[in-house]
CSV table of C-alpha atoms in Angstrom, one decimal:
chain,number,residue,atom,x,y,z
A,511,UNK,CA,0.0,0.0,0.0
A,512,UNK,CA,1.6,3.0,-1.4
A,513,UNK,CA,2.5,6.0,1.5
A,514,UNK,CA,-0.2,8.2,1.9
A,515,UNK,CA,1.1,12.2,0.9
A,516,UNK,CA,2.5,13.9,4.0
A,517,UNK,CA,0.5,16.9,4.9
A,518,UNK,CA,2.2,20.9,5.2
A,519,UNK,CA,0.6,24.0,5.3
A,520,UNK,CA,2.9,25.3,2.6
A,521,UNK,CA,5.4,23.9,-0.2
A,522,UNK,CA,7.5,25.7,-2.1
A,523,UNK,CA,9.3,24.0,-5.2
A,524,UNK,CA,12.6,26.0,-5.8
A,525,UNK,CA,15.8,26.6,-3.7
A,526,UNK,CA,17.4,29.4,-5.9
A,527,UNK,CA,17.1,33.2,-3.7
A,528,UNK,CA,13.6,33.4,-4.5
A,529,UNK,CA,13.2,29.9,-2.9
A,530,UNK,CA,15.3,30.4,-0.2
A,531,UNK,CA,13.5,33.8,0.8
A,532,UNK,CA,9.7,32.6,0.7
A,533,UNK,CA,11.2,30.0,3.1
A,534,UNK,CA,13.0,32.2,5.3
A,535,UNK,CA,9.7,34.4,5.6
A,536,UNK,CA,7.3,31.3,5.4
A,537,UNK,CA,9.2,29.5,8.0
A,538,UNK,CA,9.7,32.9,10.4
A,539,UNK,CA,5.7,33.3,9.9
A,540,UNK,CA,5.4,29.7,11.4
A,541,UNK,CA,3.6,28.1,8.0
A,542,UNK,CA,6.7,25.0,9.2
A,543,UNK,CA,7.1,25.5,5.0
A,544,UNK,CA,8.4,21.9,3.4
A,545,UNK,CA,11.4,22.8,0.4
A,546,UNK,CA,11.3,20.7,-2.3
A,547,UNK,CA,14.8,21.9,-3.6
A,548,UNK,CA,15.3,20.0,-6.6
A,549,UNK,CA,18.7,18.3,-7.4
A,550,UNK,CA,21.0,19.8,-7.7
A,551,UNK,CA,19.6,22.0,-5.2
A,552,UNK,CA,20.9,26.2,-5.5
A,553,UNK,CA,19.1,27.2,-8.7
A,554,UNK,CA,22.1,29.1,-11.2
A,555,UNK,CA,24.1,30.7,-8.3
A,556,UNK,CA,25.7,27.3,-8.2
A,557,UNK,CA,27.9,28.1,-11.0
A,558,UNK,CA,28.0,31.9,-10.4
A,559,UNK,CA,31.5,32.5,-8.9
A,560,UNK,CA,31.9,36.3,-7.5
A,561,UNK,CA,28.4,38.0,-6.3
A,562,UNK,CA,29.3,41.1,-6.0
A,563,UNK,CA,25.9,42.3,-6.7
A,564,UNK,CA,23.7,40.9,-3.6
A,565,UNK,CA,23.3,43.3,-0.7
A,566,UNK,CA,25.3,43.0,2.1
A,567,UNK,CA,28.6,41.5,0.7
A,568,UNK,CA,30.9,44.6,0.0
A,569,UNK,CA,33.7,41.6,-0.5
A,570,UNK,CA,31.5,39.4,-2.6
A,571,UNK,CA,31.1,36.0,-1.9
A,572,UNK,CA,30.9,32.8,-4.3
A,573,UNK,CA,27.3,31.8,-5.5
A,574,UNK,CA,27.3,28.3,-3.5
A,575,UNK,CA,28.2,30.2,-0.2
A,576,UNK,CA,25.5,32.1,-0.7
A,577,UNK,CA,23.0,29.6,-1.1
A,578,UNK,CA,24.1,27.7,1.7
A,579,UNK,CA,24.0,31.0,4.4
A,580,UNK,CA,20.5,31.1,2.4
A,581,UNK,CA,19.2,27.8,3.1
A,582,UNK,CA,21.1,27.6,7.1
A,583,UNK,CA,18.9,31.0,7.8
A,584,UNK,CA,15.7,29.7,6.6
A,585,UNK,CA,16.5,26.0,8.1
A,586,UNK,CA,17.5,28.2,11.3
A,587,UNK,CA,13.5,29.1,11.5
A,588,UNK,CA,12.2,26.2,10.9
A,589,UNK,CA,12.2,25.1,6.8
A,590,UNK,CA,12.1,21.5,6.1
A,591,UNK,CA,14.0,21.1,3.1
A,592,UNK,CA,14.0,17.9,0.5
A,593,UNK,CA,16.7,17.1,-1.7
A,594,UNK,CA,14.5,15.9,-4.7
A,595,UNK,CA,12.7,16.8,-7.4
A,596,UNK,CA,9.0,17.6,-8.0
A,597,UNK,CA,7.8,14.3,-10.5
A,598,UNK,CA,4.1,15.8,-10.5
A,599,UNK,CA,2.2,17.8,-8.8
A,600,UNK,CA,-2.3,17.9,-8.9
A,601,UNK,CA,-3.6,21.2,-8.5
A,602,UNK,CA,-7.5,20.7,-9.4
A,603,UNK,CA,-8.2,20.7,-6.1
A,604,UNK,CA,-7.2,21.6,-2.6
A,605,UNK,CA,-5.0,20.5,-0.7
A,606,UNK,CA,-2.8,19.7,-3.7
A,607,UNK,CA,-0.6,17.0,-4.1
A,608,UNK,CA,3.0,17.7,-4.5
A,609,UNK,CA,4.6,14.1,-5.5
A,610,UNK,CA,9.1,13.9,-5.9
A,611,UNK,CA,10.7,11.0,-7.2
A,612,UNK,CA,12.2,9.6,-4.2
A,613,UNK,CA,11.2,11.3,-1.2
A,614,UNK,CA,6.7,10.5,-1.1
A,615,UNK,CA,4.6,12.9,-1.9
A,616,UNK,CA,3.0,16.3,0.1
A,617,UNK,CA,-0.4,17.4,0.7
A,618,UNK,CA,0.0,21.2,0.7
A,619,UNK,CA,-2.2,23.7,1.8
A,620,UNK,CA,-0.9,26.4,-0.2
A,621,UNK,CA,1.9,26.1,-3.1
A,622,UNK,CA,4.9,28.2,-4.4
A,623,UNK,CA,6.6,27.6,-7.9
A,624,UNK,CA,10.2,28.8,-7.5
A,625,UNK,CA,11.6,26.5,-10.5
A,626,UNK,CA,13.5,29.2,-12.4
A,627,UNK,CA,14.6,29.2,-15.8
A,628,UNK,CA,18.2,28.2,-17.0
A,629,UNK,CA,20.2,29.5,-19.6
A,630,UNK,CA,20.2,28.1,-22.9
A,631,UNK,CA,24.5,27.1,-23.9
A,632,UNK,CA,25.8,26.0,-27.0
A,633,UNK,CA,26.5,22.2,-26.0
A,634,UNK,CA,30.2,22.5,-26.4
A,635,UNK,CA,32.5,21.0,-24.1
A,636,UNK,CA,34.9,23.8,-24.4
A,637,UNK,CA,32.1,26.2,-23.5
A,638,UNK,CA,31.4,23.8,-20.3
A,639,UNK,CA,35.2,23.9,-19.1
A,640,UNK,CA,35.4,27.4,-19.4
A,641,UNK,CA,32.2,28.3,-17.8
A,642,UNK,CA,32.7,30.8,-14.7
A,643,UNK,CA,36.1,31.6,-16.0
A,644,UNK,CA,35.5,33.6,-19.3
A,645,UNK,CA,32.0,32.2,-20.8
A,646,UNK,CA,28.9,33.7,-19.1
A,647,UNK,CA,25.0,33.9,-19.4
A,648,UNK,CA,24.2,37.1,-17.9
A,649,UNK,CA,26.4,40.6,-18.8
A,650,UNK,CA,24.4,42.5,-16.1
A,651,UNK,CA,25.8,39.7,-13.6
A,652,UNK,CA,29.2,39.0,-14.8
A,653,UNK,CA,30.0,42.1,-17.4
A,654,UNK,CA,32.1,44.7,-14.6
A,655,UNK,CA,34.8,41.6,-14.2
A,656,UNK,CA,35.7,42.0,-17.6
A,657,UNK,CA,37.1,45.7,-17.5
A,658,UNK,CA,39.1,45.9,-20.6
A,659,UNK,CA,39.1,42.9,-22.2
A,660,UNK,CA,37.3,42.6,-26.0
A,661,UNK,CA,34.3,40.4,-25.7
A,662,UNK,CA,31.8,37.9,-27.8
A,663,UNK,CA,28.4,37.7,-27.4
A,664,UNK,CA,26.1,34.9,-29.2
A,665,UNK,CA,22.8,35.3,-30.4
A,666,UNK,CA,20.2,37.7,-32.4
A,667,UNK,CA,17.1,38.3,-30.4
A,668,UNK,CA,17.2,41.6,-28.4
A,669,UNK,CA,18.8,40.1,-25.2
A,670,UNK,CA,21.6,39.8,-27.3
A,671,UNK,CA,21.7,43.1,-28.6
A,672,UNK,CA,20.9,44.2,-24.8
A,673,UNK,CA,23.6,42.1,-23.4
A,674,UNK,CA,26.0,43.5,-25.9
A,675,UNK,CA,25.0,47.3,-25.7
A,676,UNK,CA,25.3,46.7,-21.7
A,677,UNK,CA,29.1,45.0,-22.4
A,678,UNK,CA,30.2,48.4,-23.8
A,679,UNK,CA,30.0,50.4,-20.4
A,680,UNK,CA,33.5,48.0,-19.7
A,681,UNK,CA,34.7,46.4,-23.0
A,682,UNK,CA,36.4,48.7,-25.3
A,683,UNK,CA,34.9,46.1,-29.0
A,684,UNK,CA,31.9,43.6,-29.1
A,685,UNK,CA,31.7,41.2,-31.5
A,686,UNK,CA,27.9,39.8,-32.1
A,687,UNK,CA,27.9,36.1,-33.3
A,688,UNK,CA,25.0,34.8,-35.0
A,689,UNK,CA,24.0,31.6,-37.0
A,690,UNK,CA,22.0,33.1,-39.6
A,691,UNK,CA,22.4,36.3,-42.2
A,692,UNK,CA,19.7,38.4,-40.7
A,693,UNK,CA,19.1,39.3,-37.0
A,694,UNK,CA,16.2,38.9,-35.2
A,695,UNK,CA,16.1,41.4,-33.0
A,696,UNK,CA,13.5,44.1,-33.0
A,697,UNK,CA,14.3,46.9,-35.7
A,698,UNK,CA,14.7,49.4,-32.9
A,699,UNK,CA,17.4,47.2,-31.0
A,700,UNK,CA,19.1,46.3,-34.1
A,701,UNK,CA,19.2,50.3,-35.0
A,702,UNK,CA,21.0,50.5,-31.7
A,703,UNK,CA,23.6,47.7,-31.6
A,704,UNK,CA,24.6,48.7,-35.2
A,705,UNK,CA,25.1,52.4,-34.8
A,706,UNK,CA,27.2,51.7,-32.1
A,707,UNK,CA,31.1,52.3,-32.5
A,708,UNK,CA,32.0,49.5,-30.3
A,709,UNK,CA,30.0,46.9,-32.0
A,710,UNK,CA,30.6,45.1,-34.7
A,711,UNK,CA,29.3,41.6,-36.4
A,712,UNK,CA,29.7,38.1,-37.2
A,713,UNK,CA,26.5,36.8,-39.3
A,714,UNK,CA,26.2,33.5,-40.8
A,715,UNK,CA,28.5,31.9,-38.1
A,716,UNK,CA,29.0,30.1,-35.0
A,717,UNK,CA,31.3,29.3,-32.5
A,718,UNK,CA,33.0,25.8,-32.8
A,719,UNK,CA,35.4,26.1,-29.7
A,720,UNK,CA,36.5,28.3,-26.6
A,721,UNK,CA,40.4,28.7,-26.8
A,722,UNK,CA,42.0,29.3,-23.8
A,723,UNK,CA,43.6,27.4,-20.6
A,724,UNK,CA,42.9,29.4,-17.8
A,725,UNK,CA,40.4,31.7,-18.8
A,726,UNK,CA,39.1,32.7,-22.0
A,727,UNK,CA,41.5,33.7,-24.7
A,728,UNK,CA,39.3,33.3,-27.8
A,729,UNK,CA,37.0,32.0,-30.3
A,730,UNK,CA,37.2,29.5,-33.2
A,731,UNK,CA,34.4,30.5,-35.6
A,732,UNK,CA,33.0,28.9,-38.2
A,733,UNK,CA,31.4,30.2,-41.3
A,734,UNK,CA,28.8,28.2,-41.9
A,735,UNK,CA,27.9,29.0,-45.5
A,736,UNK,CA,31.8,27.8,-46.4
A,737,UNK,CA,32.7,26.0,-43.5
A,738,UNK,CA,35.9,28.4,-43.4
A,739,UNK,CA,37.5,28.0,-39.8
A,740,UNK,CA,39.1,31.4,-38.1
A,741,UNK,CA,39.9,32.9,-34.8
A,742,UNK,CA,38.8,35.8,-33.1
A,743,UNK,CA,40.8,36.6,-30.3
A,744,UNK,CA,38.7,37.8,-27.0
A,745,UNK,CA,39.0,37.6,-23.4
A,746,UNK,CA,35.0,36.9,-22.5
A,747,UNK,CA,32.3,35.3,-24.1
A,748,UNK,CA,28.5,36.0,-23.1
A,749,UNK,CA,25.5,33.0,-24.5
A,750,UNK,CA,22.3,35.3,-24.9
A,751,UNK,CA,20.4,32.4,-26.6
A,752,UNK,CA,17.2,32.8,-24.5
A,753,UNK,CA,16.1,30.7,-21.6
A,754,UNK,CA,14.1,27.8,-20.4
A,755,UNK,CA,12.0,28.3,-17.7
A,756,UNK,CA,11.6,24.9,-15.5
A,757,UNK,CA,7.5,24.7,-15.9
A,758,UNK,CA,7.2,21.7,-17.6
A,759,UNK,CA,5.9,19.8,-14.9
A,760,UNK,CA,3.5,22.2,-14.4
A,761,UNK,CA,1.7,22.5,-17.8
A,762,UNK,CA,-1.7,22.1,-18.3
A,763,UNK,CA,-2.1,22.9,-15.0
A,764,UNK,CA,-1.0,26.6,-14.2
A,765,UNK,CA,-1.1,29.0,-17.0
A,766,UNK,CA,1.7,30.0,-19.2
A,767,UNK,CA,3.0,32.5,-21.3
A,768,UNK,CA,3.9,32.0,-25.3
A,769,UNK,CA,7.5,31.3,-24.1
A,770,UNK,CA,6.8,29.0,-20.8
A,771,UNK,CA,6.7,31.3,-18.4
A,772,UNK,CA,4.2,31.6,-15.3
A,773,UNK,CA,1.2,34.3,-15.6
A,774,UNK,CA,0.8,35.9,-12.5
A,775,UNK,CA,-1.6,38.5,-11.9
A,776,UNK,CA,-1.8,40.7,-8.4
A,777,UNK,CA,2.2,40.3,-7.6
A,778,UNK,CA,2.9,36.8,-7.4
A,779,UNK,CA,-0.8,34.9,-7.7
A,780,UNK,CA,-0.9,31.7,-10.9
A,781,UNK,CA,-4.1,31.2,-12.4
A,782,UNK,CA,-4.8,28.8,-9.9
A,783,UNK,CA,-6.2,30.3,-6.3
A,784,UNK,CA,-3.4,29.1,-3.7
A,785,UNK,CA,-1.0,28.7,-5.9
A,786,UNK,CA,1.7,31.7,-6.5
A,787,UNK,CA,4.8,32.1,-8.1
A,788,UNK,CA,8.7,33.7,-7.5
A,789,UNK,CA,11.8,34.9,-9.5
A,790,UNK,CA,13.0,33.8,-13.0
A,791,UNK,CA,10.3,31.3,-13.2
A,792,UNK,CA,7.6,34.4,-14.2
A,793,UNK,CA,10.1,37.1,-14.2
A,794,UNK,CA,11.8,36.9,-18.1
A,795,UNK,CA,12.7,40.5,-17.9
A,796,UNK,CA,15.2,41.4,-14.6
A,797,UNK,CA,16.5,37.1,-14.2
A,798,UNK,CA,18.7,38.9,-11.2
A,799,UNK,CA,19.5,36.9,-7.9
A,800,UNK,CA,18.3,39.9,-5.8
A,801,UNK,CA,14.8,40.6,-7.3
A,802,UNK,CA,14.1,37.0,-7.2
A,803,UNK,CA,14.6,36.8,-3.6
A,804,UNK,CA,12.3,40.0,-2.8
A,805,UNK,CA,9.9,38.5,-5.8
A,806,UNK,CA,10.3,35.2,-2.9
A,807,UNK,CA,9.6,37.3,0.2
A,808,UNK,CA,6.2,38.9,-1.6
A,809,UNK,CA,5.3,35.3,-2.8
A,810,UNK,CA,5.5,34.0,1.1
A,811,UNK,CA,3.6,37.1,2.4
A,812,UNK,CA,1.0,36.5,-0.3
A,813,UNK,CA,0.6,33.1,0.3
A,814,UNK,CA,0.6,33.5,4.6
A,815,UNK,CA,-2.4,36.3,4.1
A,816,UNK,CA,-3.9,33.6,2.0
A,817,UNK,CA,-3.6,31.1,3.9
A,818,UNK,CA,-4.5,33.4,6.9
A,819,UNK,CA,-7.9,34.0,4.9
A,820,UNK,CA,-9.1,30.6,5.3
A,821,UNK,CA,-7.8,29.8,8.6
A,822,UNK,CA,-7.6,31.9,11.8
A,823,UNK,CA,-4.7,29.8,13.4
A,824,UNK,CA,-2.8,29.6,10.4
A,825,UNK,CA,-0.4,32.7,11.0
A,826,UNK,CA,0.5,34.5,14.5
A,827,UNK,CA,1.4,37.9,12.7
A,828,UNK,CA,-2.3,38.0,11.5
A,829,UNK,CA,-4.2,36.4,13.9
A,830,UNK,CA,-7.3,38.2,15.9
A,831,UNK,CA,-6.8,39.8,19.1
A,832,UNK,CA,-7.4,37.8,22.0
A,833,UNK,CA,-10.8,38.4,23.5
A,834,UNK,CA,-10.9,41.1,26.8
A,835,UNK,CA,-11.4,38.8,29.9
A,836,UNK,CA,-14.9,39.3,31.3
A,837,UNK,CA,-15.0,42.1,33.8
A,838,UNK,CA,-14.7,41.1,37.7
A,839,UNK,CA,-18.2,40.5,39.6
């Protein structure tokens, strides 16, 4: 006879910073909130180096430190976290059923999607070795370490043109690399990258290795319509081929956007009442550690209100006064 699902007030699926934060407020609010992490648990700070962006760290500190102080804080107050990932969840009714591969299933009261989204990469080994030493996915993240140094960005949507307008605040040349002849971006994004001085462009190609030992050194590029083989000698290389948010075991269930993403609507609520959202999983636009993480602390305040709603008991900060004691005969 299978286990039957374990019952919590509140579950959230996620341990990235927007994760971490409904849990820290969940837990502090006394909802006892189970973390279904996912494995490997630490959402993209677990191969972000420096953070030197994060509040509170003048010195920086490396991604998987954070996470961990992250995760010890909330634990401190009370989160149950669960080194697994979410195999299916049922949301047609309350209390939903939250069910991992290994670990049973939950009944949960109330739910919180903190999947994410991860960056798409070009599948090339070199790319992987060199990743946090010279190949990047975020220029707003990683684009100050690289003072100096001439740079590559891939792609030909507008993050790409964003990414590589952003690179020449540091960089003094950008080179755009892109696999087909035309761009995609939006005419007024292409207008922009290609009037600037420090941009220039590499259609009809692609990237076939990351050269370099240590860090980056450069590129060897490949023009596809010949097959012609050359170098391009750079010190930094930036993927801005879009993103995949992690919703797929949520669809047909919790509406999505055109590209995968959560709808919310009032802050952080899904189309489903109980259910709300945090961070990169909805948010396409910012993708930065420290608005997830206040995108998780609204998410836990929406939900403990919520849950408050249907439950007197279930949150001290919002509970009614205590009745006067009668008066003395």
């Amino acid at each position: 006879m299978p286990d039957l699902p374990r019952p919590a007030r509140l579950v959230i699926v996620g341990s990235g910073p927007a994760g971490l934060t409904a849990a820290l407020y969940a837990a502090r609010a006394e909802l006892q909130p189970v973390v279904v992490s996912g494995v490997p648990a630490g959402g993209q700070l677990l191969v972000t180096t420096d953070v030197e962006n994060f509040p509170g760290f003048p010195e920086a500190i490396q991604g998987p430190e954070l996470v961990d102080r992250m995760r010890r804080q909330a634990g401190r107050f009370g989160a149950e976290f669960v080194d697994d990932n979410v195999t299916r969840v049922a949301l047609e009714r309350r209390p939903f059923v939250v069910t991992t591969g290994a670990s049973g299933s939950f009944r949960a009261d109330a739910l919180i999607v903190a999947t994410g989204a991860n960056a798409r990469w070009l599948g090339l080994p070199s790319e992987t070795a060199h990743k946090g030493r010279g190949v990047s996915a975020c220029a707003t993240c990683d684009g100050f370490f690289f003072k100096g140094k001439e740079l590559a960005v891939v792609g030909g949507g507008d993050t790409a043109m964003e990414e590589a307008l952003f690179l020449t605040n540091f960089s003094p040349h950008v080179t755009i690399v892109h696999r087909r002849g035309a761009l995609r971006a939006s005419a007024i994004m292409q207008e922009r990258a290609r009037s600037h001085p420090k941009i220039s462009f590499l259609l009809d190609s692609e990237v076939a290795e990351v050269l370099g030992k240590e860090s980056v050194e450069g590129l060897r590029i490949r023009h596809l319509p010949t097959g012609r083989l050359s170098e391009l000698r750079v010190g930094g290389l930036f993927v801005a081929i879009g993103y995949d948010p992690a919703t797929e075991v949520f669809r047909g269930q919790l509406e999505l956007d055109a590209h995968g993403y959560l709808r919310v609507h009032d802050h952080t609520r899904t189309s489903v009442e109980g259910v709300f959202a945090a961070g990169d999983v909805h948010d396409h636009r910012y993708r930065q550690a420290v608005t997830a993480a206040g995108a998780g602390c609204m998410a836990a305040i929406d939900a403990e209100r919520w849950l408050a709603e249907r439950s007197p008991v279930a949150s001290r900060a919002v509970a009614p006064p205590a009745a006067p004691p009668p008066p003395a005969p």
